[in-house]
Amino acid sequence: MARPALSHRRWPQPQQVSWRRSLTRFFLCFLAGLLLGFSPFLHVDEAQTAVSSSAADESPPPPPPFAKLATIPLWKRHGDAVHGGKLLIIVTPTYNRAFQALYLSKLGQTLRLVPPPLLWLVVEAGPASAETAALLRTTGVMFRHLVTGKNLTNNKDRGVHQRNAALEHIEIHHLDGIVYFADDDNVYTVELFQRMREIRRFGTWSVGMLSQGKSKAILEGPVCNGSQVIGWHTNEKSKRLRRFHVDMSGFAFNSTILWDPDRWHRPFPEKIRQLDSVKEGFQETTFIEQLVEDESQMEGIPDGCSSIMNWHLHLEAEDLFYPRGWRTPKNLEVTIPVT
Ligand SMILES: *[C@@H]1O[C@H](CO)[C@@H](O)[C@H](O)[C@H]1NC(C)=O
Ligand SMILES: *[C@@H]1O[C@H](CO)[C@@H](O)[C@H](O)[C@H]1NC(C)=O
Ligand SMILES: *[C@@H]1O[C@H](CO)[C@@H](O)[C@H](O)[C@H]1NC(C)=O
């Protein structure tokens, strides 16, 4: 059947089709091959851009007296570049011990569930360990691995010096976010981190206490009317003299208080730091007294302060043997053969 002249021009002849099709195929294959061949390089490029862009946010740091920048964030999660949400600055002191890998993995996995932007400042006592660095890289959380210059092994105020190293880092780089001291051994809900973004100046909440031994408190933190703090939970007689009854993991604050005293009308120009000179149990209150004048400057969260969103856990096993880096290069001595 003869086709109309018009359709001759619109519909190409069979030979034309096959010629064009093979040309297109050739091109597609060529393009695919090219992309495949280059893909490893493309990946490297992407990773390098991420590192340099995060490093470009700030000028190179002058070496602070007792904190040293060991690692610039090596790993960025997709979406970290999206700004808009409030930055959470999570400060975690850690040190090498049997439970370290367990604690850091657990906390890293919780932090990974928190919507970005979030910066995890992990402060190691003594030199930065390769084990901690390797573990941090696998979490998928934006982090900085800091170290304290001093050898703090067996120092009872180790945590104080480590948190101060992080405060120094936040101050030098003028990081603007909500600062939270999250020790590696505690247990945190994802809700807690979401609530923290509601804080304007200083937020506080109740923490469930699950420590063994001399502590009898089951709960520590504010009693609230709405978001107004009207009292404190505590049943620790020895600590009645404290001004504020808050656990180290029971408060978070706006980081600009650290480096912009004028904005907050702070009368004292001294640096805000944790003190190693105070009695055990008084570290929190003496630190908070530098951030706020009284309860009227605090926000109890969530409304009514009636829910527990994290637990203070204190389990340690001294002298527990564990394989270095959690790798077993050779079989253990006793193995049961498969029969
Ligand atoms: C730190 O000090 C402890 C004892 O106080 C010692 O056993 C350890 O080897 C020191 N570590 C370093 C890296 O100097
Ligand atoms: C901290 O407070 C200042 C002053 O009110 C404000 O401009 C800044 O956005 C706050 N930062 C956060 C992370 O809430
Ligand atoms: C709680 O706050 C409301 C409103 O501000 C006030 O009327 C009430 O007296 C407060 N209750 C207590 C126990 O302070």
Coordinates of C-alpha atoms and ligand atoms in Angstrom, one line a residue:
M1 CA 0.0 0.0 0.0
A2 CA 1.4 3.4 -1.0
R3 CA 1.9 5.8 1.8
P4 CA 0.9 9.5 1.5
A5 CA 3.8 11.7 0.5
L6 CA 3.7 13.6 3.7
S7 CA 4.2 10.6 5.9
H8 CA 7.3 9.8 3.9
R9 CA 9.0 12.7 5.4
R10 CA 7.7 12.2 8.9
W11 CA 8.3 8.5 9.3
P12 CA 11.9 7.5 8.3
Q13 CA 12.6 4.5 6.1
P14 CA 13.6 1.2 7.8
Q15 CA 17.3 1.5 6.7
Q16 CA 17.4 5.0 8.1
V17 CA 16.0 3.8 11.4
S18 CA 18.5 1.0 11.9
W19 CA 21.4 3.4 10.9
R20 CA 20.3 6.0 13.5
R21 CA 19.6 3.3 16.1
S22 CA 23.1 1.9 15.8
L23 CA 24.6 5.3 16.0
T24 CA 22.6 6.1 19.1
R25 CA 23.5 2.8 20.6
F26 CA 27.2 3.4 19.9
F27 CA 27.0 6.8 21.5
L28 CA 25.2 5.5 24.6
C29 CA 27.7 2.6 25.0
F30 CA 30.5 5.0 24.6
L31 CA 29.1 7.4 27.2
A32 CA 28.4 4.6 29.6
G33 CA 31.9 3.2 29.2
L34 CA 33.3 6.7 29.7
L35 CA 31.3 7.2 32.9
L36 CA 32.2 3.8 34.3
G37 CA 35.8 4.3 33.6
F38 CA 35.8 7.7 35.4
S39 CA 33.5 6.8 38.3
P40 CA 36.3 6.1 40.8
F41 CA 37.8 9.5 40.1
L42 CA 34.4 11.2 40.3
H43 CA 33.9 9.7 43.7
V44 CA 37.3 11.0 44.9
D45 CA 36.4 14.4 43.6
E46 CA 33.1 14.5 45.4
A47 CA 34.7 13.5 48.7
Q48 CA 37.5 16.1 48.4
T49 CA 35.0 18.8 47.7
A50 CA 33.1 17.9 50.8
V51 CA 36.2 18.0 53.0
S52 CA 37.4 21.3 51.6
S53 CA 34.0 23.0 51.7
S54 CA 33.5 22.1 55.3
A55 CA 37.0 23.3 56.1
A56 CA 36.5 26.5 54.1
D57 CA 33.7 27.6 56.6
E58 CA 36.3 29.0 58.9
S59 CA 39.8 30.5 58.9
P60 CA 42.7 28.2 59.9
P61 CA 42.7 27.8 63.7
P62 CA 45.5 29.3 65.8
P63 CA 46.8 26.5 68.0
P64 CA 44.9 26.8 71.3
P65 CA 46.8 26.3 74.5
F66 CA 45.4 22.9 75.5
A67 CA 43.2 21.8 72.6
K68 CA 44.6 20.7 69.3
L69 CA 42.6 20.1 66.1
A70 CA 43.4 16.5 65.1
T71 CA 40.9 16.0 62.3
I72 CA 38.7 18.1 60.1
P73 CA 35.4 16.4 59.3
L74 CA 36.3 13.6 56.9
W75 CA 32.9 12.3 56.3
K76 CA 29.8 14.3 55.4
R77 CA 26.4 12.9 55.2
H78 CA 24.2 13.8 52.2
G79 CA 22.1 16.8 53.2
D80 CA 24.6 18.3 55.6
A81 CA 25.1 21.2 53.2
V82 CA 21.5 22.1 53.7
H83 CA 21.4 24.9 56.3
G84 CA 18.3 26.2 57.9
G85 CA 17.8 24.0 60.9
K86 CA 19.6 24.9 64.2
L87 CA 23.1 23.4 64.5
L88 CA 23.5 21.0 67.4
I89 CA 27.0 20.8 68.8
I90 CA 27.4 17.5 70.7
V91 CA 30.4 17.3 73.0
T92 CA 31.6 13.8 73.9
P93 CA 34.6 13.1 76.1
T94 CA 36.0 9.6 75.6
Y95 CA 39.0 7.5 76.5
N96 CA 40.4 4.2 75.6
R97 CA 38.8 1.3 77.6
A98 CA 37.0 -1.9 77.0
F99 CA 33.5 -0.3 76.7
Q100 CA 34.7 2.6 74.4
A101 CA 33.8 0.9 71.1
L102 CA 30.4 -0.2 72.4
Y103 CA 29.6 3.3 73.8
L104 CA 30.8 5.3 70.8
S105 CA 29.0 3.0 68.3
K106 CA 25.8 3.3 70.2
L107 CA 25.9 7.1 70.5
G108 CA 27.0 7.4 66.9
Q109 CA 24.0 5.4 65.7
T110 CA 21.7 7.6 67.8
L111 CA 23.2 10.8 66.4
R112 CA 22.9 9.5 62.9
L113 CA 19.1 9.4 63.3
V114 CA 19.0 13.1 64.2
P115 CA 18.2 15.4 61.3
P116 CA 21.3 17.6 60.3
P117 CA 22.9 20.0 60.9
L118 CA 24.7 18.3 63.8
L119 CA 28.4 18.5 64.6
W120 CA 29.9 15.9 67.0
L121 CA 32.9 17.1 68.9
V122 CA 34.6 14.0 70.2
V123 CA 37.4 14.8 72.6
E124 CA 39.9 12.1 73.4
A125 CA 42.1 12.1 76.5
G126 CA 45.7 11.9 75.6
P127 CA 46.8 11.3 72.0
A128 CA 44.1 10.6 69.3
S129 CA 43.7 6.9 68.9
A130 CA 43.5 5.2 65.5
E131 CA 40.6 3.1 66.9
T132 CA 38.5 6.1 67.7
A133 CA 39.2 7.8 64.4
A134 CA 38.3 4.6 62.4
L135 CA 35.1 4.2 64.4
L136 CA 34.0 7.9 63.9
R137 CA 34.5 7.6 60.1
T138 CA 32.0 4.8 60.0
T139 CA 29.2 6.5 61.8
G140 CA 28.1 8.8 59.0
V141 CA 27.9 11.8 61.4
M142 CA 29.7 15.0 60.8
F143 CA 32.4 15.1 63.5
R144 CA 35.6 16.6 64.7
H145 CA 38.1 14.5 66.6
L146 CA 39.8 16.7 69.2
V147 CA 42.5 15.7 71.7
T148 CA 43.7 17.2 75.0
G149 CA 47.4 18.0 75.1
K150 CA 47.8 16.6 78.6
N151 CA 48.1 12.9 79.5
L152 CA 44.9 12.6 81.5
T153 CA 45.1 8.8 82.2
N154 CA 44.1 8.3 85.8
N155 CA 43.1 12.0 86.2
K156 CA 39.8 12.2 88.1
D157 CA 38.9 15.4 86.4
R158 CA 39.6 14.0 82.9
G159 CA 36.1 14.9 81.7
V160 CA 36.4 18.5 82.9
H161 CA 39.6 19.0 80.8
Q162 CA 38.1 17.3 77.8
R163 CA 34.9 19.4 77.9
N164 CA 36.9 22.5 78.3
A165 CA 38.9 21.6 75.2
A166 CA 35.7 21.5 73.2
L167 CA 34.5 24.8 74.7
E168 CA 37.8 26.4 73.6
H169 CA 37.2 25.0 70.1
I170 CA 33.6 26.4 69.9
E171 CA 34.9 29.8 71.2
I172 CA 37.8 30.1 68.8
H173 CA 35.7 29.2 65.8
H174 CA 32.6 31.1 66.9
L175 CA 30.4 28.1 66.3
D176 CA 26.7 29.1 66.5
G177 CA 24.5 26.3 67.8
I178 CA 23.1 24.5 70.8
V179 CA 25.9 22.9 72.9
Y180 CA 25.2 19.6 74.7
F181 CA 27.6 17.5 76.8
A182 CA 26.8 14.0 75.9
D183 CA 29.0 11.5 77.7
D184 CA 29.6 8.4 75.7
D185 CA 28.2 6.0 78.3
N186 CA 24.7 7.5 78.7
V187 CA 21.6 6.5 76.7
Y188 CA 19.7 9.1 74.7
T189 CA 16.4 9.2 72.8
V190 CA 16.3 10.8 69.4
E191 CA 13.4 13.0 70.7
L192 CA 15.9 14.7 73.1
F193 CA 17.9 16.0 70.2
Q194 CA 14.8 17.3 68.4
R195 CA 13.6 19.1 71.6
M196 CA 17.0 20.7 72.0
R197 CA 16.4 22.8 68.9
E198 CA 13.6 24.6 70.8
I199 CA 16.2 26.1 73.2
R200 CA 16.9 29.9 72.9
R201 CA 19.3 30.4 75.8
F202 CA 19.5 27.6 78.3
G203 CA 17.3 24.5 78.3
T204 CA 17.1 21.8 81.1
W205 CA 15.2 18.6 81.7
S206 CA 15.1 15.6 84.0
V207 CA 17.5 12.7 83.6
G208 CA 16.9 9.2 84.8
M209 CA 19.8 8.1 87.0
L210 CA 20.8 4.5 86.6
S211 CA 24.1 4.5 88.5
Q212 CA 25.2 1.8 90.9
G213 CA 26.8 2.4 94.2
K214 CA 26.5 5.4 96.5
S215 CA 24.1 7.5 94.4
K216 CA 20.5 7.1 95.6
A217 CA 18.8 9.5 93.2
I218 CA 16.5 8.0 90.6
L219 CA 15.8 11.3 88.9
E220 CA 17.6 14.6 88.7
G221 CA 16.4 17.8 87.1
P222 CA 13.8 20.6 87.0
V223 CA 10.2 20.7 88.3
C224 CA 8.3 22.9 85.9
N225 CA 5.1 24.8 85.4
G226 CA 4.9 24.8 81.6
S227 CA 8.4 25.7 80.6
Q228 CA 9.0 27.7 83.7
V229 CA 11.4 26.0 86.2
I230 CA 9.9 26.2 89.7
G231 CA 12.0 23.7 91.6
W232 CA 14.4 20.7 91.4
H233 CA 14.2 16.9 91.9
T234 CA 16.9 15.5 94.1
N235 CA 17.2 13.2 97.1
E236 CA 20.9 13.4 97.5
K237 CA 21.4 14.8 101.0
S238 CA 25.2 15.4 100.4
K239 CA 24.4 17.7 97.5
R240 CA 21.7 19.8 99.0
L241 CA 24.1 22.8 99.0
R242 CA 24.1 22.9 95.2
R243 CA 22.5 25.9 93.6
F244 CA 21.1 23.9 90.6
H245 CA 20.4 20.2 90.6
V246 CA 21.1 19.1 87.1
D247 CA 23.1 16.2 85.6
M248 CA 25.8 17.0 83.1
S249 CA 23.5 15.4 80.5
G250 CA 20.5 17.4 81.6
F251 CA 21.0 20.7 80.0
A252 CA 22.0 22.4 76.7
F253 CA 22.7 26.0 75.9
N254 CA 23.2 28.6 73.1
S255 CA 26.9 28.6 72.2
T256 CA 27.0 32.4 71.6
I257 CA 27.0 32.8 75.4
L258 CA 30.6 31.5 75.3
W259 CA 32.0 33.9 72.8
D260 CA 29.6 36.9 72.6
P261 CA 29.1 38.1 76.2
D262 CA 27.8 41.6 75.1
R263 CA 24.8 40.0 73.4
W264 CA 23.8 38.3 76.6
H265 CA 24.7 41.2 78.9
R266 CA 27.1 39.0 80.8
P267 CA 28.7 41.0 83.5
F268 CA 31.9 38.8 83.8
P269 CA 34.3 38.9 81.0
E270 CA 36.0 35.6 82.1
K271 CA 35.9 32.6 79.9
I272 CA 33.1 30.1 80.8
R273 CA 34.8 26.8 81.8
Q274 CA 34.2 23.7 83.9
L275 CA 36.2 23.9 87.1
D276 CA 38.5 21.1 88.3
S277 CA 38.8 22.7 91.7
V278 CA 35.3 21.9 93.0
K279 CA 34.0 18.9 94.9
E280 CA 32.5 15.9 92.9
G281 CA 28.9 16.6 92.2
F282 CA 29.4 20.4 92.1
Q283 CA 30.8 20.6 88.5
E284 CA 27.4 21.0 86.9
T285 CA 26.1 23.7 89.2
T286 CA 29.3 25.8 89.2
F287 CA 29.3 25.6 85.4
I288 CA 25.6 26.6 85.0
E289 CA 26.1 29.5 87.4
Q290 CA 28.4 31.0 84.7
L291 CA 25.7 30.7 82.0
V292 CA 22.6 31.9 83.8
E293 CA 21.7 34.1 86.8
D294 CA 18.7 32.1 88.0
E295 CA 15.8 29.8 87.0
S296 CA 14.0 32.7 85.2
Q297 CA 16.6 32.4 82.4
M298 CA 16.0 28.7 82.0
E299 CA 13.6 26.9 79.7
G300 CA 12.2 23.5 81.0
I301 CA 11.7 21.0 78.2
P302 CA 9.4 19.5 77.2
D303 CA 6.5 21.5 78.7
G304 CA 5.9 20.4 82.2
C305 CA 9.3 18.6 82.3
S306 CA 7.5 15.4 82.9
S307 CA 9.2 13.0 80.5
I308 CA 12.6 11.4 80.7
M309 CA 14.5 11.6 77.4
N310 CA 17.9 10.3 78.5
W311 CA 19.4 8.1 81.2
H312 CA 22.7 8.5 83.1
L313 CA 24.3 5.2 83.1
H314 CA 27.5 4.3 84.9
L315 CA 28.9 0.9 84.2
E316 CA 32.6 0.3 83.9
A317 CA 34.6 -2.8 83.8
E318 CA 38.2 -2.2 84.9
D319 CA 41.0 -4.4 83.6
L320 CA 38.7 -6.2 81.1
F321 CA 40.7 -7.8 78.4
Y322 CA 39.7 -7.1 74.8
P323 CA 41.3 -7.5 71.4
R324 CA 43.1 -4.4 70.1
G325 CA 40.9 -2.5 67.7
W326 CA 38.3 -5.3 68.0
R327 CA 40.1 -7.4 65.4
T328 CA 41.2 -10.9 65.9
P329 CA 44.3 -11.4 63.8
K330 CA 44.6 -15.1 64.8
N331 CA 42.3 -17.6 66.2
L332 CA 41.8 -17.8 69.9
E333 CA 43.6 -20.6 71.6
V334 CA 40.6 -22.8 72.2
T335 CA 38.5 -23.4 69.1
I336 CA 36.0 -26.1 68.7
P337 CA 36.5 -27.9 65.4
V338 CA 33.5 -28.6 63.2
T339 CA 33.0 -32.3 63.1
Ligands
LIG1 C1 50.0 8.6 80.7 O1 50.2 8.4 82.1 C2 50.1 7.1 82.6 C3 50.3 7.0 84.1 O2 49.9 8.2 84.7 C4 51.1 6.1 81.9 O3 50.9 4.8 82.3 C5 50.9 6.3 80.4 O4 51.9 5.5 79.7 C6 51.0 7.7 79.9 N1 50.6 7.8 78.5 C7 51.3 8.5 77.6 C8 50.9 8.5 76.2 O5 52.3 9.2 78.0
LIG2 C1 21.6 32.1 70.1 O1 21.2 33.3 70.5 C2 21.4 34.4 69.6 C3 20.9 35.6 70.3 O2 19.6 35.5 70.7 C4 20.6 34.1 68.3 O3 20.9 35.1 67.4 C5 21.1 32.8 67.7 O4 20.4 32.5 66.6 C6 20.9 31.7 68.8 N1 21.5 30.4 68.2 C7 20.8 29.3 68.2 C8 21.5 28.1 67.7 O5 19.7 29.2 68.7
LIG3 C1 1.7 28.0 86.8 O1 1.6 29.1 85.8 C2 0.3 29.6 85.7 C3 0.3 30.6 84.6 O2 1.5 31.4 84.5 C4 0.0 30.3 87.1 O3 -1.3 30.8 87.0 C5 0.0 29.2 88.2 O4 -0.2 29.9 89.4 C6 1.4 28.6 88.2 N1 1.4 27.5 89.1 C7 2.4 27.3 90.0 C8 2.2 26.1 90.9 O5 3.3 28.0 90.1

